[in-house]
Amino acid sequence: MPAKKKIATGNAGLRSVIPTGLKDLDFAEQVYEIARQIPKGRVTSYGAIAKCIGTGKSARLVGWAMSVCGKVKPKVPAHRVVNSAGVLSGKLAFKTSTYMEELLAKEGVLVKNDKVVDFKKRFWNPSEELSL
DNA sequence: GAAATGACGTAAG
DNA sequence: ACTTACGCCATTT
């Protein structure tokens, strides 16, 4: 019964980057809000974010939201979000195919063969850390 | 409107 | 660890 908690973001700019009548602007806002709270040097997964929001099974939608996050301001640390296997599945969406890995390395997160090293230890669970 | 697509996830072989 | 298959849901064709 703890219905989803609405997070006030005021992402007015988001409207302009989303094409036609997007229904889940609300969803996207929450995804970004959580993503921005990922501590430096930590990573999380799409599914974890989806679960934290409450949609649970809509991990794909989190990925979709991230695909347009590059146009959103303030900037979203999308490089800290990987899939459940710890793979940098979205690295191709960055400026260069190595940019995502570089950003992570810069924050102390080592990436080997497109996968986060010690992913389990680096994993940051929003549902727990945000005390939801 | 049906079929395909996708920065996903879990289960099974 | 890798591949196949299925479920999920908004967007695109």
PDB file of C-alpha atoms (C1' of nucleotides) in Angstrom:
ATOM      1  CA  MET A   1       0.000   0.000   0.000  1.00  0.00           C
ATOM      2  CA  PRO A   2       2.864   2.398   0.189  1.00  0.00           C
ATOM      3  CA  ALA A   3       1.930   3.907  -3.096  1.00  0.00           C
ATOM      4  CA  LYS A   4       4.748   5.294  -5.125  1.00  0.00           C
ATOM      5  CA  LYS A   5       6.188   8.392  -3.678  1.00  0.00           C
ATOM      6  CA  LYS A   6       6.095  11.287  -6.048  1.00  0.00           C
ATOM      7  CA  ILE A   7       9.396  13.051  -6.287  1.00  0.00           C
ATOM      8  CA  ALA A   8       9.282  16.707  -7.127  1.00  0.00           C
ATOM      9  CA  THR A   9      11.837  17.447  -9.776  1.00  0.00           C
ATOM     10  CA  GLY A  10      10.697  20.345 -11.851  1.00  0.00           C
ATOM     11  CA  ASN A  11      12.337  19.014 -14.971  1.00  0.00           C
ATOM     12  CA  ALA A  12      10.670  21.419 -17.294  1.00  0.00           C
ATOM     13  CA  GLY A  13      13.357  20.836 -19.895  1.00  0.00           C
ATOM     14  CA  LEU A  14      12.410  17.231 -20.063  1.00  0.00           C
ATOM     15  CA  ARG A  15       9.301  18.117 -22.011  1.00  0.00           C
ATOM     16  CA  SER A  16      11.311  19.461 -24.862  1.00  0.00           C
ATOM     17  CA  VAL A  17      13.530  16.423 -25.276  1.00  0.00           C
ATOM     18  CA  ILE A  18      10.741  13.909 -25.319  1.00  0.00           C
ATOM     19  CA  PRO A  19       9.054  13.477 -28.701  1.00  0.00           C
ATOM     20  CA  THR A  20       5.363  12.851 -28.958  1.00  0.00           C
ATOM     21  CA  GLY A  21       2.972  12.594 -26.050  1.00  0.00           C
ATOM     22  CA  LEU A  22       5.041  10.702 -23.604  1.00  0.00           C
ATOM     23  CA  LYS A  23       2.926   9.117 -20.913  1.00  0.00           C
ATOM     24  CA  ASP A  24       5.678   8.252 -18.514  1.00  0.00           C
ATOM     25  CA  LEU A  25       7.325  11.586 -18.023  1.00  0.00           C
ATOM     26  CA  ASP A  26       6.621  11.029 -14.371  1.00  0.00           C
ATOM     27  CA  PHE A  27       8.428   7.725 -14.553  1.00  0.00           C
ATOM     28  CA  ALA A  28      11.439   9.220 -16.272  1.00  0.00           C
ATOM     29  CA  GLU A  29      11.705  12.000 -13.728  1.00  0.00           C
ATOM     30  CA  GLN A  30      11.955   9.526 -10.898  1.00  0.00           C
ATOM     31  CA  VAL A  31      14.521   7.477 -12.758  1.00  0.00           C
ATOM     32  CA  TYR A  32      16.726  10.521 -13.159  1.00  0.00           C
ATOM     33  CA  GLU A  33      16.166  11.614  -9.595  1.00  0.00           C
ATOM     34  CA  ILE A  34      17.422   8.280  -8.319  1.00  0.00           C
ATOM     35  CA  ALA A  35      20.269   8.074 -10.796  1.00  0.00           C
ATOM     36  CA  ARG A  36      21.595  11.419  -9.616  1.00  0.00           C
ATOM     37  CA  GLN A  37      21.823  10.077  -6.093  1.00  0.00           C
ATOM     38  CA  ILE A  38      24.090   7.206  -6.968  1.00  0.00           C
ATOM     39  CA  PRO A  39      27.262   7.797  -4.961  1.00  0.00           C
ATOM     40  CA  LYS A  40      30.490   8.248  -6.815  1.00  0.00           C
ATOM     41  CA  GLY A  41      32.323   4.993  -7.276  1.00  0.00           C
ATOM     42  CA  ARG A  42      29.161   2.939  -7.006  1.00  0.00           C
ATOM     43  CA  VAL A  43      26.821   1.501  -9.609  1.00  0.00           C
ATOM     44  CA  THR A  44      23.296   0.174  -9.749  1.00  0.00           C
ATOM     45  CA  SER A  45      21.084  -1.689 -12.172  1.00  0.00           C
ATOM     46  CA  TYR A  46      18.055  -0.749 -14.247  1.00  0.00           C
ATOM     47  CA  GLY A  47      15.939  -3.306 -12.482  1.00  0.00           C
ATOM     48  CA  ALA A  48      16.881  -1.966  -9.054  1.00  0.00           C
ATOM     49  CA  ILE A  49      15.794   1.518 -10.058  1.00  0.00           C
ATOM     50  CA  ALA A  50      12.562   0.209 -11.533  1.00  0.00           C
ATOM     51  CA  LYS A  51      11.858  -1.683  -8.362  1.00  0.00           C
ATOM     52  CA  CYS A  52      12.618   1.310  -6.219  1.00  0.00           C
ATOM     53  CA  ILE A  53      10.116   3.362  -8.145  1.00  0.00           C
ATOM     54  CA  GLY A  54       7.576   0.603  -7.883  1.00  0.00           C
ATOM     55  CA  THR A  55       7.101  -0.439 -11.484  1.00  0.00           C
ATOM     56  CA  GLY A  56       9.323  -3.424 -10.858  1.00  0.00           C
ATOM     57  CA  LYS A  57       8.906  -5.245 -14.101  1.00  0.00           C
ATOM     58  CA  SER A  58       9.559  -2.223 -16.240  1.00  0.00           C
ATOM     59  CA  ALA A  59      13.322  -2.348 -16.196  1.00  0.00           C
ATOM     60  CA  ARG A  60      13.243  -1.808 -19.950  1.00  0.00           C
ATOM     61  CA  LEU A  61      11.566   1.506 -19.430  1.00  0.00           C
ATOM     62  CA  VAL A  62      14.417   2.588 -17.203  1.00  0.00           C
ATOM     63  CA  GLY A  63      16.761   1.803 -20.050  1.00  0.00           C
ATOM     64  CA  TRP A  64      14.545   3.741 -22.388  1.00  0.00           C
ATOM     65  CA  ALA A  65      14.609   6.717 -20.026  1.00  0.00           C
ATOM     66  CA  MET A  66      18.377   6.594 -19.921  1.00  0.00           C
ATOM     67  CA  SER A  67      18.573   6.621 -23.695  1.00  0.00           C
ATOM     68  CA  VAL A  68      17.385  10.216 -23.679  1.00  0.00           C
ATOM     69  CA  CYS A  69      19.030  11.272 -20.433  1.00  0.00           C
ATOM     70  CA  GLY A  70      21.936  12.816 -22.313  1.00  0.00           C
ATOM     71  CA  LYS A  71      19.678  15.688 -23.271  1.00  0.00           C
ATOM     72  CA  VAL A  72      18.401  16.183 -19.761  1.00  0.00           C
ATOM     73  CA  LYS A  73      19.674  18.756 -17.337  1.00  0.00           C
ATOM     74  CA  PRO A  74      21.080  18.666 -14.830  1.00  0.00           C
ATOM     75  CA  LYS A  75      23.199  15.907 -16.188  1.00  0.00           C
ATOM     76  CA  VAL A  76      22.427  12.369 -15.171  1.00  0.00           C
ATOM     77  CA  PRO A  77      25.294   9.994 -14.302  1.00  0.00           C
ATOM     78  CA  ALA A  78      24.048   7.333 -16.656  1.00  0.00           C
ATOM     79  CA  HIS A  79      27.441   5.674 -16.641  1.00  0.00           C
ATOM     80  CA  ARG A  80      26.721   4.470 -13.120  1.00  0.00           C
ATOM     81  CA  VAL A  81      23.783   2.420 -14.304  1.00  0.00           C
ATOM     82  CA  VAL A  82      24.430  -1.015 -15.730  1.00  0.00           C
ATOM     83  CA  ASN A  83      22.385  -4.165 -16.171  1.00  0.00           C
ATOM     84  CA  SER A  84      21.959  -6.901 -13.578  1.00  0.00           C
ATOM     85  CA  ALA A  85      25.050  -8.697 -14.824  1.00  0.00           C
ATOM     86  CA  GLY A  86      27.219  -5.629 -14.321  1.00  0.00           C
ATOM     87  CA  VAL A  87      27.673  -5.150 -18.060  1.00  0.00           C
ATOM     88  CA  LEU A  88      27.942  -1.689 -19.568  1.00  0.00           C
ATOM     89  CA  SER A  89      25.089  -2.346 -21.923  1.00  0.00           C
ATOM     90  CA  GLY A  90      24.613   1.309 -22.680  1.00  0.00           C
ATOM     91  CA  LYS A  91      28.124   2.321 -23.516  1.00  0.00           C
ATOM     92  CA  LEU A  92      27.286   2.558 -27.205  1.00  0.00           C
ATOM     93  CA  ALA A  93      24.833   5.346 -26.439  1.00  0.00           C
ATOM     94  CA  PHE A  94      27.614   7.631 -25.242  1.00  0.00           C
ATOM     95  CA  LYS A  95      29.682   9.957 -27.312  1.00  0.00           C
ATOM     96  CA  THR A  96      32.291   7.306 -27.790  1.00  0.00           C
ATOM     97  CA  SER A  97      32.154   3.604 -27.054  1.00  0.00           C
ATOM     98  CA  THR A  98      34.769   4.052 -24.343  1.00  0.00           C
ATOM     99  CA  TYR A  99      33.426   7.180 -22.706  1.00  0.00           C
ATOM    100  CA  MET A 100      31.281   5.310 -20.204  1.00  0.00           C
ATOM    101  CA  GLU A 101      34.158   3.136 -19.158  1.00  0.00           C
ATOM    102  CA  GLU A 102      36.420   6.139 -18.842  1.00  0.00           C
ATOM    103  CA  LEU A 103      34.009   7.961 -16.580  1.00  0.00           C
ATOM    104  CA  LEU A 104      33.718   4.933 -14.334  1.00  0.00           C
ATOM    105  CA  ALA A 105      37.456   4.417 -14.194  1.00  0.00           C
ATOM    106  CA  LYS A 106      37.795   8.052 -13.283  1.00  0.00           C
ATOM    107  CA  GLU A 107      35.574   7.423 -10.278  1.00  0.00           C
ATOM    108  CA  GLY A 108      37.446   4.335  -9.213  1.00  0.00           C
ATOM    109  CA  VAL A 109      35.195   1.747 -10.793  1.00  0.00           C
ATOM    110  CA  LEU A 110      37.243  -0.683 -12.811  1.00  0.00           C
ATOM    111  CA  VAL A 111      35.765  -2.173 -15.944  1.00  0.00           C
ATOM    112  CA  LYS A 112      37.029  -5.356 -17.479  1.00  0.00           C
ATOM    113  CA  ASN A 113      35.707  -6.677 -20.750  1.00  0.00           C
ATOM    114  CA  ASP A 114      32.674  -4.347 -20.562  1.00  0.00           C
ATOM    115  CA  LYS A 115      31.840  -5.586 -17.094  1.00  0.00           C
ATOM    116  CA  VAL A 116      32.158  -3.872 -13.726  1.00  0.00           C
ATOM    117  CA  VAL A 117      34.782  -5.480 -11.538  1.00  0.00           C
ATOM    118  CA  ASP A 118      33.398  -6.596  -8.175  1.00  0.00           C
ATOM    119  CA  PHE A 119      29.952  -5.614  -9.302  1.00  0.00           C
ATOM    120  CA  LYS A 120      28.352  -7.116  -6.229  1.00  0.00           C
ATOM    121  CA  LYS A 121      30.441  -4.969  -3.959  1.00  0.00           C
ATOM    122  CA  ARG A 122      30.032  -1.869  -6.080  1.00  0.00           C
ATOM    123  CA  PHE A 123      26.305  -2.354  -6.327  1.00  0.00           C
ATOM    124  CA  TRP A 124      24.254   0.416  -4.759  1.00  0.00           C
ATOM    125  CA  ASN A 125      20.702  -0.495  -3.911  1.00  0.00           C
ATOM    126  CA  PRO A 126      18.445   2.582  -4.045  1.00  0.00           C
ATOM    127  CA  SER A 127      15.652   0.822  -2.196  1.00  0.00           C
ATOM    128  CA  GLU A 128      17.932   0.326   0.788  1.00  0.00           C
ATOM    129  CA  GLU A 129      20.183   3.332   0.643  1.00  0.00           C
ATOM    130  CA  LEU A 130      17.310   5.706   0.177  1.00  0.00           C
ATOM    131  CA  SER A 131      15.513   4.035   3.068  1.00  0.00           C
ATOM    132  CA  LEU A 132      12.388   3.749   1.065  1.00  0.00           C
TER     133      LEU A 132
ATOM    134  C1'  DG B   1      -3.624  -2.279 -35.140  1.00  0.00           C
ATOM    135  C1'  DA B   2      -0.032  -6.033 -35.542  1.00  0.00           C
ATOM    136  C1'  DA B   3       4.902  -6.834 -35.526  1.00  0.00           C
ATOM    137  C1'  DA B   4       9.416  -5.463 -34.418  1.00  0.00           C
ATOM    138  C1'  DT B   5      12.701  -3.118 -31.293  1.00  0.00           C
ATOM    139  C1'  DG B   6      15.218  -2.174 -27.116  1.00  0.00           C
ATOM    140  C1'  DA B   7      20.963   1.104 -22.139  1.00  0.00           C
ATOM    141  C1'  DC B   8      16.332  -5.280 -18.980  1.00  0.00           C
ATOM    142  C1'  DG B   9      15.539  -9.507 -15.900  1.00  0.00           C
ATOM    143  C1'  DT B  10      14.967 -14.175 -14.629  1.00  0.00           C
ATOM    144  C1'  DA B  11      14.894 -19.092 -15.587  1.00  0.00           C
ATOM    145  C1'  DA B  12      16.592 -23.088 -17.828  1.00  0.00           C
ATOM    146  C1'  DG B  13      19.809 -26.020 -20.593  1.00  0.00           C
TER     147       DG B  13
ATOM    148  C1'  DA C   1      30.224 -18.511 -18.273  1.00  0.00           C
ATOM    149  C1'  DC C   2      27.313 -18.639 -22.548  1.00  0.00           C
ATOM    150  C1'  DT C   3      22.954 -19.236 -25.277  1.00  0.00           C
ATOM    151  C1'  DT C   4      17.935 -19.607 -25.735  1.00  0.00           C
ATOM    152  C1'  DA C   5      13.582 -18.547 -24.378  1.00  0.00           C
ATOM    153  C1'  DC C   6      10.024 -15.933 -22.302  1.00  0.00           C
ATOM    154  C1'  DG C   7       7.901 -11.912 -19.817  1.00  0.00           C
ATOM    155  C1'  DC C   8       7.666  -6.991 -19.502  1.00  0.00           C
ATOM    156  C1'  DC C   9       6.107  -2.287 -21.524  1.00  0.00           C
ATOM    157  C1'  DA C  10       6.605   2.202 -24.254  1.00  0.00           C
ATOM    158  C1'  DT C  11       8.071   3.551 -28.868  1.00  0.00           C
ATOM    159  C1'  DT C  12       8.552   2.946 -33.632  1.00  0.00           C
ATOM    160  C1'  DT C  13       7.617   1.087 -38.155  1.00  0.00           C
TER     161       DT C  13
END
